[in-house]
Short mmCIF file of C-alpha atoms in Angstrom, two decimals:
data_model
loop_
_atom_site.label_atom_id
_atom_site.label_comp_id
_atom_site.label_asym_id
_atom_site.label_seq_id
_atom_site.Cartn_x
_atom_site.Cartn_y
_atom_site.Cartn_z
CA MET T 1 1.96 -27.33 11.76
CA ALA T 2 -0.90 -24.88 11.97
CA CYS T 3 0.07 -21.25 12.92
CA PRO T 4 -0.48 -20.91 16.73
CA LEU T 5 -1.80 -17.56 16.40
CA ALA T 6 -3.90 -17.67 19.30
CA ARG T 7 -1.17 -19.53 21.56
CA PRO T 8 0.40 -17.26 24.37
CA ASN T 9 3.73 -18.19 25.12
CA PRO T 10 3.94 -21.69 27.31
CA GLU T 11 5.10 -19.78 30.64
CA ARG T 12 2.11 -17.50 30.41
CA GLY T 13 -0.54 -20.38 30.18
CA ARG T 14 -2.63 -21.87 27.06
CA SER T 15 -5.71 -19.80 26.95
CA PRO T 16 -6.56 -18.60 23.04
CA VAL T 17 -6.53 -15.23 22.73
CA GLY T 18 -9.78 -14.89 21.19
CA ARG T 19 -11.04 -16.16 24.88
CA LEU T 20 -9.39 -13.56 26.84
CA PRO T 21 -10.58 -10.13 27.69
CA PHE T 22 -8.41 -7.17 25.96
CA GLU T 23 -6.60 -6.05 29.35
CA VAL T 24 -4.97 -9.26 29.38
CA TRP T 25 -3.97 -10.76 25.63
CA VAL T 26 -2.87 -6.69 24.86
CA GLY T 27 0.12 -7.05 27.01
CA ARG T 28 1.35 -10.41 25.95
CA ARG T 29 3.52 -11.77 23.28
CA TYR T 30 2.19 -14.43 21.09
CA ARG T 31 4.67 -16.48 18.80
CA CYS T 32 3.50 -17.67 16.03
CA ALA T 33 5.70 -19.89 13.45
CA MET T 34 4.12 -18.10 10.01
CA ILE T 35 5.48 -17.01 7.05
CA TYR T 36 4.82 -13.35 6.12
CA LEU T 37 3.81 -12.86 2.40
CA ASP T 38 0.79 -10.43 2.78
CA ASN T 39 2.82 -7.27 2.38
CA ASN T 40 0.91 -5.23 0.18
CA ALA T 41 -1.67 -5.67 2.83
CA THR T 42 0.58 -4.39 5.81
CA THR T 43 4.36 -4.55 6.91
CA MET T 44 5.85 -5.19 10.19
CA VAL T 45 7.23 -1.95 11.99
CA ALA T 46 10.66 -1.65 11.21
CA PRO T 47 12.74 -2.23 14.69
CA GLU T 48 14.25 1.42 14.55
CA ALA T 49 10.96 2.62 13.69
CA ALA T 50 9.17 0.88 16.33
CA GLU T 51 12.06 2.20 19.30
CA ALA T 52 11.18 5.65 18.10
CA MET T 53 7.45 5.32 18.66
CA VAL T 54 7.73 3.95 22.25
CA ARG T 55 10.29 6.91 22.88
CA PHE T 56 7.45 9.34 21.72
CA ALA T 57 4.87 7.86 23.21
CA THR T 58 6.54 7.36 27.01
CA GLU T 59 9.23 10.07 27.26
CA LEU T 60 9.10 13.05 24.78
CA TYR T 61 4.94 13.22 25.19
CA GLY T 62 4.65 16.72 24.48
CA ASN T 63 2.30 18.62 22.65
CA PRO T 64 4.20 20.00 19.59
CA SER T 65 2.18 23.11 19.30
CA VAL T 66 3.23 24.50 22.81
CA ALA T 67 6.29 26.39 23.31
CA TYR T 68 7.96 25.25 26.29
CA ARG T 69 11.36 23.29 26.41
CA PHE T 70 9.62 20.03 26.60
CA SER T 71 8.38 20.11 23.67
CA ARG T 72 10.81 21.04 21.63
CA PRO T 73 12.48 17.80 20.82
CA VAL T 74 8.49 16.84 19.48
CA ARG T 75 8.77 19.89 16.90
CA GLU T 76 12.34 18.97 15.84
CA ALA T 77 11.41 15.40 15.15
CA ILE T 78 8.46 16.01 13.46
CA ALA T 79 10.79 18.38 11.19
CA GLY T 80 13.37 15.62 10.94
CA ALA T 81 10.60 12.96 9.58
CA ARG T 82 8.96 15.43 7.18
CA ALA T 83 12.67 15.81 6.06
CA GLU T 84 13.31 12.17 5.64
CA VAL T 85 9.82 11.54 3.78
CA ALA T 86 10.79 14.70 1.40
CA ALA T 87 13.49 12.86 0.60
CA LEU T 88 12.06 9.41 0.10
CA ILE T 89 9.84 11.08 -3.13
CA GLY T 90 12.27 13.26 -4.24
CA ALA T 91 10.45 16.91 -2.37
CA GLU T 92 11.02 19.59 -0.61
CA PRO T 93 10.12 19.48 2.98
CA ASP T 94 7.41 22.14 3.48
CA GLU T 95 5.95 20.21 0.45
CA ILE T 96 4.90 17.06 2.92
CA ALA T 97 1.63 17.29 5.25
CA PHE T 98 1.28 14.38 7.58
CA THR T 99 -1.97 12.78 7.47
CA GLY T 100 -3.91 10.04 9.44
CA CYS T 101 -3.77 7.27 6.42
CA GLY T 102 -3.03 7.01 2.70
CA THR T 103 -6.99 7.12 2.63
CA GLU T 104 -6.96 10.48 4.05
CA ALA T 105 -4.38 11.90 1.89
CA ASN T 106 -6.26 10.37 -1.73
CA ASN T 107 -9.63 12.09 -0.30
CA ALA T 108 -7.67 14.83 0.64
CA ALA T 109 -6.42 15.51 -2.77
CA ILE T 110 -9.56 15.18 -4.17
CA PHE T 111 -11.38 17.52 -2.47
CA SER T 112 -8.94 20.36 -2.90
CA ALA T 113 -8.45 19.84 -6.52
CA LEU T 114 -12.34 20.22 -6.86
CA ARG T 115 -12.51 22.97 -4.04
CA THR T 116 -9.57 25.24 -5.71
CA GLN T 117 -11.00 24.99 -9.21
CA PRO T 118 -15.08 25.20 -8.56
CA GLY T 119 -15.63 25.57 -12.26
CA LYS T 120 -14.27 22.14 -12.72
CA ARG T 121 -16.30 19.28 -12.40
CA HIS T 122 -14.89 16.42 -14.09
CA LEU T 123 -12.47 13.78 -12.52
CA VAL T 124 -10.38 11.24 -14.35
CA THR T 125 -9.08 7.73 -12.83
CA SER T 126 -8.51 4.15 -14.07
CA ALA T 127 -10.67 1.10 -13.56
CA VAL T 128 -8.26 -0.24 -11.36
CA GLU T 129 -7.61 1.88 -8.77
CA HIS T 130 -8.24 1.47 -4.71
CA SER T 131 -11.39 2.02 -3.27
CA ALA T 132 -10.14 5.17 -1.31
CA ILE T 133 -9.76 6.81 -4.77
CA LYS T 134 -13.06 5.43 -6.30
CA ARG T 135 -15.32 5.96 -3.45
CA CYS T 136 -14.40 9.39 -3.17
CA CYS T 137 -14.89 10.24 -6.71
CA GLU T 138 -18.47 8.24 -6.42
CA GLN T 139 -19.28 10.44 -3.56
CA HIS T 140 -18.97 13.84 -5.55
CA ALA T 141 -21.22 12.72 -8.16
CA PRO T 142 -24.26 14.01 -6.43
CA GLN T 143 -22.73 17.68 -6.43
CA GLY T 144 -22.61 17.10 -10.33
CA VAL T 145 -19.16 15.68 -10.52
CA GLU T 146 -18.52 13.51 -13.45
CA THR T 147 -15.77 10.76 -13.04
CA THR T 148 -13.97 9.00 -16.12
CA TYR T 149 -12.61 5.46 -15.68
CA LEU T 150 -10.01 4.57 -17.81
CA PRO T 151 -9.82 0.86 -19.14
CA VAL T 152 -7.10 -1.28 -18.72
CA ASP T 153 -5.64 -4.26 -20.92
CA PRO T 154 -5.23 -7.43 -19.60
CA ALA T 155 -1.59 -6.22 -18.10
CA GLY T 156 -3.28 -4.40 -16.21
CA ARG T 157 -2.05 -1.20 -17.78
CA ILE T 158 -3.89 2.22 -19.18
CA ASP T 159 -3.38 3.43 -22.87
CA LEU T 160 -2.32 6.91 -22.81
CA ALA T 161 -4.03 7.63 -25.78
CA ASP T 162 -7.41 6.72 -23.77
CA LEU T 163 -6.25 9.34 -20.94
CA ASP T 164 -5.43 11.91 -23.75
CA LYS T 165 -9.22 11.60 -24.98
CA ALA T 166 -10.65 11.22 -21.30
CA ILE T 167 -9.11 14.59 -20.56
CA ARG T 168 -11.63 17.74 -20.95
CA PRO T 169 -9.48 20.94 -21.02
CA GLY T 170 -11.17 23.67 -18.67
CA GLU T 171 -13.56 21.14 -17.38
CA THR T 172 -11.09 18.26 -16.07
CA ALA T 173 -9.77 19.05 -12.35
CA LEU T 174 -8.15 16.10 -11.66
CA VAL T 175 -6.28 13.26 -13.26
CA SER T 176 -5.22 10.61 -10.23
CA LEU T 177 -3.73 7.48 -11.30
CA MET T 178 -2.12 5.14 -8.29
CA TRP T 179 1.48 4.38 -9.18
CA ALA T 180 1.14 0.50 -8.16
CA ASN T 181 -1.41 -1.58 -8.29
CA ASN T 182 -2.32 -3.20 -4.67
CA GLU T 183 -3.67 -6.39 -5.92
CA THR T 184 -1.09 -7.16 -9.04
CA GLY T 185 1.72 -5.03 -8.45
CA VAL T 186 1.39 -3.35 -11.87
CA LEU T 187 2.84 -0.16 -12.38
CA SER T 188 1.17 2.51 -14.28
CA PRO T 189 2.98 5.10 -16.83
CA VAL T 190 2.71 7.69 -14.34
CA GLU T 191 5.41 9.87 -15.40
CA GLU T 192 4.22 9.88 -19.03
CA ALA T 193 0.84 10.64 -17.59
CA ALA T 194 1.73 13.43 -15.44
CA ALA T 195 3.89 15.03 -18.47
CA LEU T 196 0.55 14.52 -20.36
CA CYS T 197 -1.56 16.37 -17.44
CA ARG T 198 1.35 19.24 -18.07
CA GLU T 199 0.90 19.66 -21.08
CA LYS T 200 -2.91 20.00 -21.54
CA GLY T 201 -2.94 21.97 -18.29
CA VAL T 202 -4.59 19.55 -15.77
CA LEU T 203 -3.77 18.80 -12.31
CA PHE T 204 -2.21 15.31 -11.68
CA HIS T 205 -2.37 12.80 -8.59
CA SER T 206 -0.86 9.46 -7.86
CA ASP T 207 -2.00 7.45 -5.02
CA ALA T 208 1.62 6.35 -4.28
CA ILE T 209 0.88 4.15 -1.18
CA GLN T 210 2.02 0.81 -2.76
CA ALA T 211 4.99 2.16 -4.59
CA ALA T 212 6.67 4.57 -1.95
CA GLY T 213 9.56 2.98 -0.42
CA LYS T 214 9.29 -0.01 -2.99
CA ILE T 215 10.49 1.71 -5.93
CA PRO T 216 12.40 5.29 -6.64
CA ILE T 217 10.47 8.01 -6.65
CA ASP T 218 11.17 11.27 -7.45
CA VAL T 219 8.04 13.78 -7.90
CA ALA T 220 10.12 16.79 -8.80
CA ALA T 221 11.89 14.97 -12.16
CA ALA T 222 8.51 13.81 -12.94
CA GLY T 223 6.60 17.08 -12.19
CA ILE T 224 4.16 15.90 -10.36
CA PRO T 225 1.90 18.08 -8.48
CA MET T 226 0.36 15.76 -5.77
CA LEU T 227 1.23 12.57 -4.34
CA SER T 228 0.05 10.39 -1.28
CA ILE T 229 1.73 7.64 0.98
CA SER T 230 0.83 5.11 3.84
CA GLY T 231 3.33 4.08 6.55
CA HIS T 232 2.55 0.71 6.93
CA LYS T 233 3.09 -0.40 3.48
CA PHE T 234 6.69 0.46 4.14
CA HIS T 235 7.32 -0.89 7.55
CA ALA T 236 5.84 2.15 9.67
CA PRO T 237 3.12 1.67 11.52
CA LYS T 238 -0.75 1.88 10.72
CA GLY T 239 -2.04 5.35 11.33
CA VAL T 240 0.20 7.33 10.03
CA GLY T 241 0.65 8.49 5.84
CA ALA T 242 1.24 11.58 4.48
CA LEU T 243 0.19 14.03 1.28
CA TYR T 244 2.75 15.69 -0.95
CA VAL T 245 1.34 18.96 -2.56
CA SER T 246 3.57 20.96 -4.76
CA LYS T 247 4.19 24.37 -4.00
CA ASN T 248 3.44 25.64 -7.05
CA ILE T 249 -0.24 24.67 -6.98
CA PRO T 250 -3.21 25.95 -4.50
CA PHE T 251 -4.62 23.32 -1.83
CA GLN T 252 -7.59 23.52 0.50
CA PRO T 253 -7.31 21.12 3.42
CA LEU T 254 -9.85 18.35 4.05
CA LEU T 255 -9.57 18.96 7.89
CA VAL T 256 -9.85 22.25 9.17
CA GLY T 257 -9.71 23.49 12.93
CA GLY T 258 -6.07 24.18 14.82
CA GLY T 259 -4.18 24.70 11.72
CA GLN T 260 -1.28 22.33 11.73
CA GLU T 261 0.71 20.86 9.08
CA GLY T 262 1.07 25.03 7.77
CA GLY T 263 -2.71 25.15 7.73
CA ARG T 264 -2.98 21.41 5.40
CA ARG T 265 -4.38 19.19 7.93
CA SER T 266 -5.82 20.48 11.17
CA GLY T 267 -5.53 18.22 14.39
CA THR T 268 -2.57 17.50 17.01
CA GLU T 269 0.13 15.44 15.01
CA ASN T 270 0.26 11.72 15.96
CA VAL T 271 4.16 11.98 17.09
CA PRO T 272 4.99 8.05 17.78
CA GLY T 273 3.68 7.35 14.07
CA ILE T 274 5.21 10.54 12.40
CA ALA T 275 8.87 9.81 13.95
CA ALA T 276 8.60 6.26 12.95
CA LEU T 277 7.64 7.26 9.65
CA GLY T 278 10.37 9.44 9.48
CA ILE T 279 12.38 6.52 10.18
CA ALA T 280 10.97 3.96 7.89
CA ALA T 281 11.22 6.42 4.87
CA LYS T 282 15.31 7.06 5.69
CA LEU T 283 15.99 3.06 6.06
CA MET T 284 13.96 2.55 2.72
CA ARG T 285 15.49 5.32 1.11
CA GLU T 286 19.25 3.93 1.70
CA ARG T 287 18.07 0.42 1.07
CA LEU T 288 16.72 2.03 -1.99
CA ALA T 289 20.38 3.12 -2.89
CA ALA T 290 22.43 0.18 -1.70
CA PRO T 291 23.87 -2.78 -3.86
CA THR T 292 21.20 -5.05 -2.14
CA ARG T 293 18.13 -2.60 -3.79
CA ASP T 294 17.32 -6.02 -5.47
CA ALA T 295 17.12 -8.51 -3.07
CA VAL T 296 13.37 -8.78 -2.30
CA ARG T 297 13.02 -8.75 -6.25
CA ALA T 298 15.43 -11.97 -5.61
CA LEU T 299 13.16 -13.73 -3.37
CA ARG T 300 9.78 -12.97 -5.61
CA ASP T 301 11.37 -14.47 -8.62
CA ARG T 302 12.50 -17.43 -6.90
CA PHE T 303 9.16 -18.12 -5.33
CA GLU T 304 7.41 -17.66 -8.74
CA ASN T 305 9.40 -19.09 -11.01
CA ALA T 306 9.56 -22.23 -8.42
CA LEU T 307 5.77 -22.50 -8.80
CA LEU T 308 5.42 -21.51 -12.64
CA ASP T 309 7.58 -24.65 -12.89
CA ARG T 310 6.11 -27.20 -10.27
CA VAL T 311 2.53 -26.05 -10.82
CA GLU T 312 0.92 -27.00 -13.94
CA GLY T 313 -1.25 -24.41 -15.73
CA ALA T 314 0.03 -21.43 -13.51
CA GLU T 315 0.06 -17.84 -14.84
CA VAL T 316 1.48 -14.48 -13.33
CA ASN T 317 -1.92 -12.01 -13.46
CA GLY T 318 -0.83 -8.49 -14.97
CA HIS T 319 2.46 -7.24 -16.84
CA PRO T 320 5.47 -9.69 -16.30
CA GLU T 321 7.78 -6.76 -16.18
CA HIS T 322 5.77 -3.30 -15.54
CA ARG T 323 5.34 -4.19 -11.53
CA LEU T 324 6.54 -4.15 -8.10
CA PRO T 325 9.50 -5.88 -7.16
CA THR T 326 7.61 -7.05 -4.13
CA THR T 327 4.67 -8.56 -5.63
CA ALA T 328 3.50 -11.40 -7.54
CA ASN T 329 -0.27 -12.23 -8.20
CA LEU T 330 -0.82 -16.04 -9.61
CA HIS T 331 -3.38 -17.99 -11.01
CA PHE T 332 -3.66 -21.56 -9.96
CA PRO T 333 -6.47 -23.03 -12.33
CA GLY T 334 -8.08 -25.94 -10.02
CA ALA T 335 -7.82 -24.40 -7.18
CA GLU T 336 -10.34 -22.03 -5.51
CA ALA T 337 -8.49 -19.23 -3.70
CA GLN T 338 -10.36 -19.30 -0.60
CA GLY T 339 -9.45 -22.75 -0.25
CA MET T 340 -5.87 -22.54 -0.81
CA LEU T 341 -5.85 -19.48 2.08
CA ILE T 342 -7.65 -21.99 4.44
CA LEU T 343 -4.69 -24.59 3.74
CA LEU T 344 -1.95 -22.17 3.85
CA ASP T 345 -3.01 -20.31 7.00
CA GLU T 346 -3.11 -23.97 8.47
CA LYS T 347 0.78 -24.32 7.56
CA GLY T 348 1.06 -20.67 9.08
CA ILE T 349 1.55 -19.16 5.40
CA CYS T 350 -0.09 -15.29 5.19
CA CYS T 351 -1.21 -14.36 2.07
CA SER T 352 -4.24 -13.26 0.39
CA SER T 353 -6.90 -13.30 -2.83
CA GLY T 354 -6.47 -9.63 -3.39
CA SER T 355 -6.65 -6.14 -1.80
CA ALA T 356 -6.96 -6.48 2.15
CA CYS T 357 -9.76 -3.91 2.36
CA SER T 358 -12.13 -6.26 0.06
CA THR T 359 -11.56 -9.30 2.50
CA GLY T 360 -14.51 -11.49 2.91
CA ASN T 361 -16.07 -10.07 -0.41
CA PRO T 362 -17.79 -13.04 -2.38
CA LYS T 363 -17.74 -11.50 -5.32
CA PRO T 364 -14.69 -11.61 -7.78
CA SER T 365 -11.74 -9.06 -7.79
CA ALA T 366 -12.59 -5.73 -9.52
CA VAL T 367 -9.27 -5.46 -10.40
CA MET T 368 -9.09 -8.46 -12.37
CA THR T 369 -12.83 -8.11 -14.05
CA ALA T 370 -11.27 -4.54 -15.00
CA MET T 371 -8.46 -6.51 -16.99
CA GLY T 372 -10.81 -8.62 -18.70
CA TYR T 373 -10.39 -11.66 -16.51
CA PRO T 374 -13.29 -14.42 -16.10
CA ALA T 375 -14.32 -14.58 -12.49
CA LYS T 376 -13.43 -18.39 -12.50
CA ARG T 377 -9.59 -17.19 -12.49
CA ALA T 378 -10.31 -14.16 -9.88
CA LYS T 379 -11.36 -16.65 -7.73
CA SER T 380 -8.48 -18.99 -8.19
CA SER T 381 -5.69 -16.54 -7.69
CA LEU T 382 -3.54 -15.59 -5.28
CA ARG T 383 -1.45 -12.65 -4.05
CA PHE T 384 1.90 -12.92 -2.57
CA SER T 385 4.05 -9.91 -1.21
CA PHE T 386 7.73 -10.04 0.08
CA SER T 387 9.62 -7.73 1.97
CA ARG T 388 13.13 -7.22 3.33
CA TYR T 389 12.61 -9.31 6.12
CA ASN T 390 11.31 -12.32 4.28
CA THR T 391 14.12 -15.12 3.73
CA ASP T 392 15.25 -17.74 1.52
CA GLU T 393 14.25 -20.47 3.89
CA GLU T 394 10.48 -18.91 4.05
CA ILE T 395 10.58 -18.90 0.50
CA GLY T 396 11.30 -22.46 0.20
CA ALA T 397 8.89 -23.54 2.75
CA ALA T 398 5.92 -21.63 1.20
CA VAL T 399 6.99 -23.25 -2.07
CA GLU T 400 6.19 -26.71 -0.93
CA ALA T 401 3.03 -25.54 1.10
CA VAL T 402 1.48 -23.97 -2.02
CA ALA T 403 2.30 -26.75 -4.64
CA ALA T 404 1.09 -29.23 -2.17
CA GLY T 405 -2.07 -27.17 -1.29
CA VAL T 406 -2.87 -26.63 -5.46
CA LYS T 407 -2.00 -30.71 -5.75
CA LYS T 408 -5.02 -31.08 -2.65
CA LEU T 409 -7.45 -29.03 -3.97
CA ARG T 410 -7.01 -30.36 -7.45
CA ALA T 411 -7.59 -33.85 -6.56
CA LEU T 412 -10.78 -32.86 -4.49
CA SER T 413 -12.34 -30.91 -7.38
CA GLY T 414 -11.36 -34.03 -9.73
CA TYR T 415 -9.44 -31.08 -11.72
CA VAL T 416 -8.36 -32.02 -15.37
CA GLY T 417 -5.52 -29.62 -16.72
#
């Protein structure tokens, strides 16, 4: 059955959401018989986090920067959220600055590294980074900043020897490596890279936007000076993130003004978002410590193994072990991704062909290209990403739909394996 995304509840009428004015459809509830397997793009807000959002938007809506009693619980909520986010990644609360998103956190890290080390005009990152890193590096090129992009192997991982050669003592302002790739889920050797940078006296940053809340992270134990996270990747709302900055390094803010966040990020705080981020961080930290922490991995493995068994020629893109427990990026020869997305959408299944930020781009994935895969493979690969809210029943139904979709497209194209 097609996913009735545009269908309101029967008691509210039958008009498609796209045909309704904003003030009408924004307040309605829509039922969707869907299976959501695109959690690397965004996640459902945890009910507990949503409850906190509503409370701080409608009851405790005071400005945290003012002194009267009405704003006191608001300030306390921000402090509590800061402590929870810090605990999730092994930091101290005063090392956490809330941001508007992960992109802002990434940009702020690069900006600060260059501004606090004016004599250093060299950056090092990898060829598979998110555009929030790549484009920020490119933007600094006219100011004489050079960027070295480390290659990756067919499994999607850098060689530490390449990093060692790329660092220029006295010139390199920052090495920035994503902890987990958003398309393949492949994990970078972040802790080893951070150690190498410490050895050479070079500042290190990790874009941990896909990793935070999904795998254990301890910035103190790993000796990582800066790290970015984004709330909507682990069941907090969109529009809130955080940048961890070690108290042992200098920092210059990207945004200046009222001096909020200890002077590290000016702008009145998004209190509903921050409160929800704190709740989500607490929930994810508790889940990582629980005996059931591998439940999502089990769902992913069941889905992946079933398709590898049923679909001839199907393969995993990226390293089979060094990857997030939530991500499966699969190649289906003879079944173009765009056609598969249409067929799966008709069945109410949400997945993607790559980064959500590059949807609609006809070019093959830059990540797949960097891994050495031909365009044909990149264009017949799909990313499925799972969360704690997926069920065994959903996995079974999704396997059937994907296998049927591949079979249909292969028949239409005359594919012979």
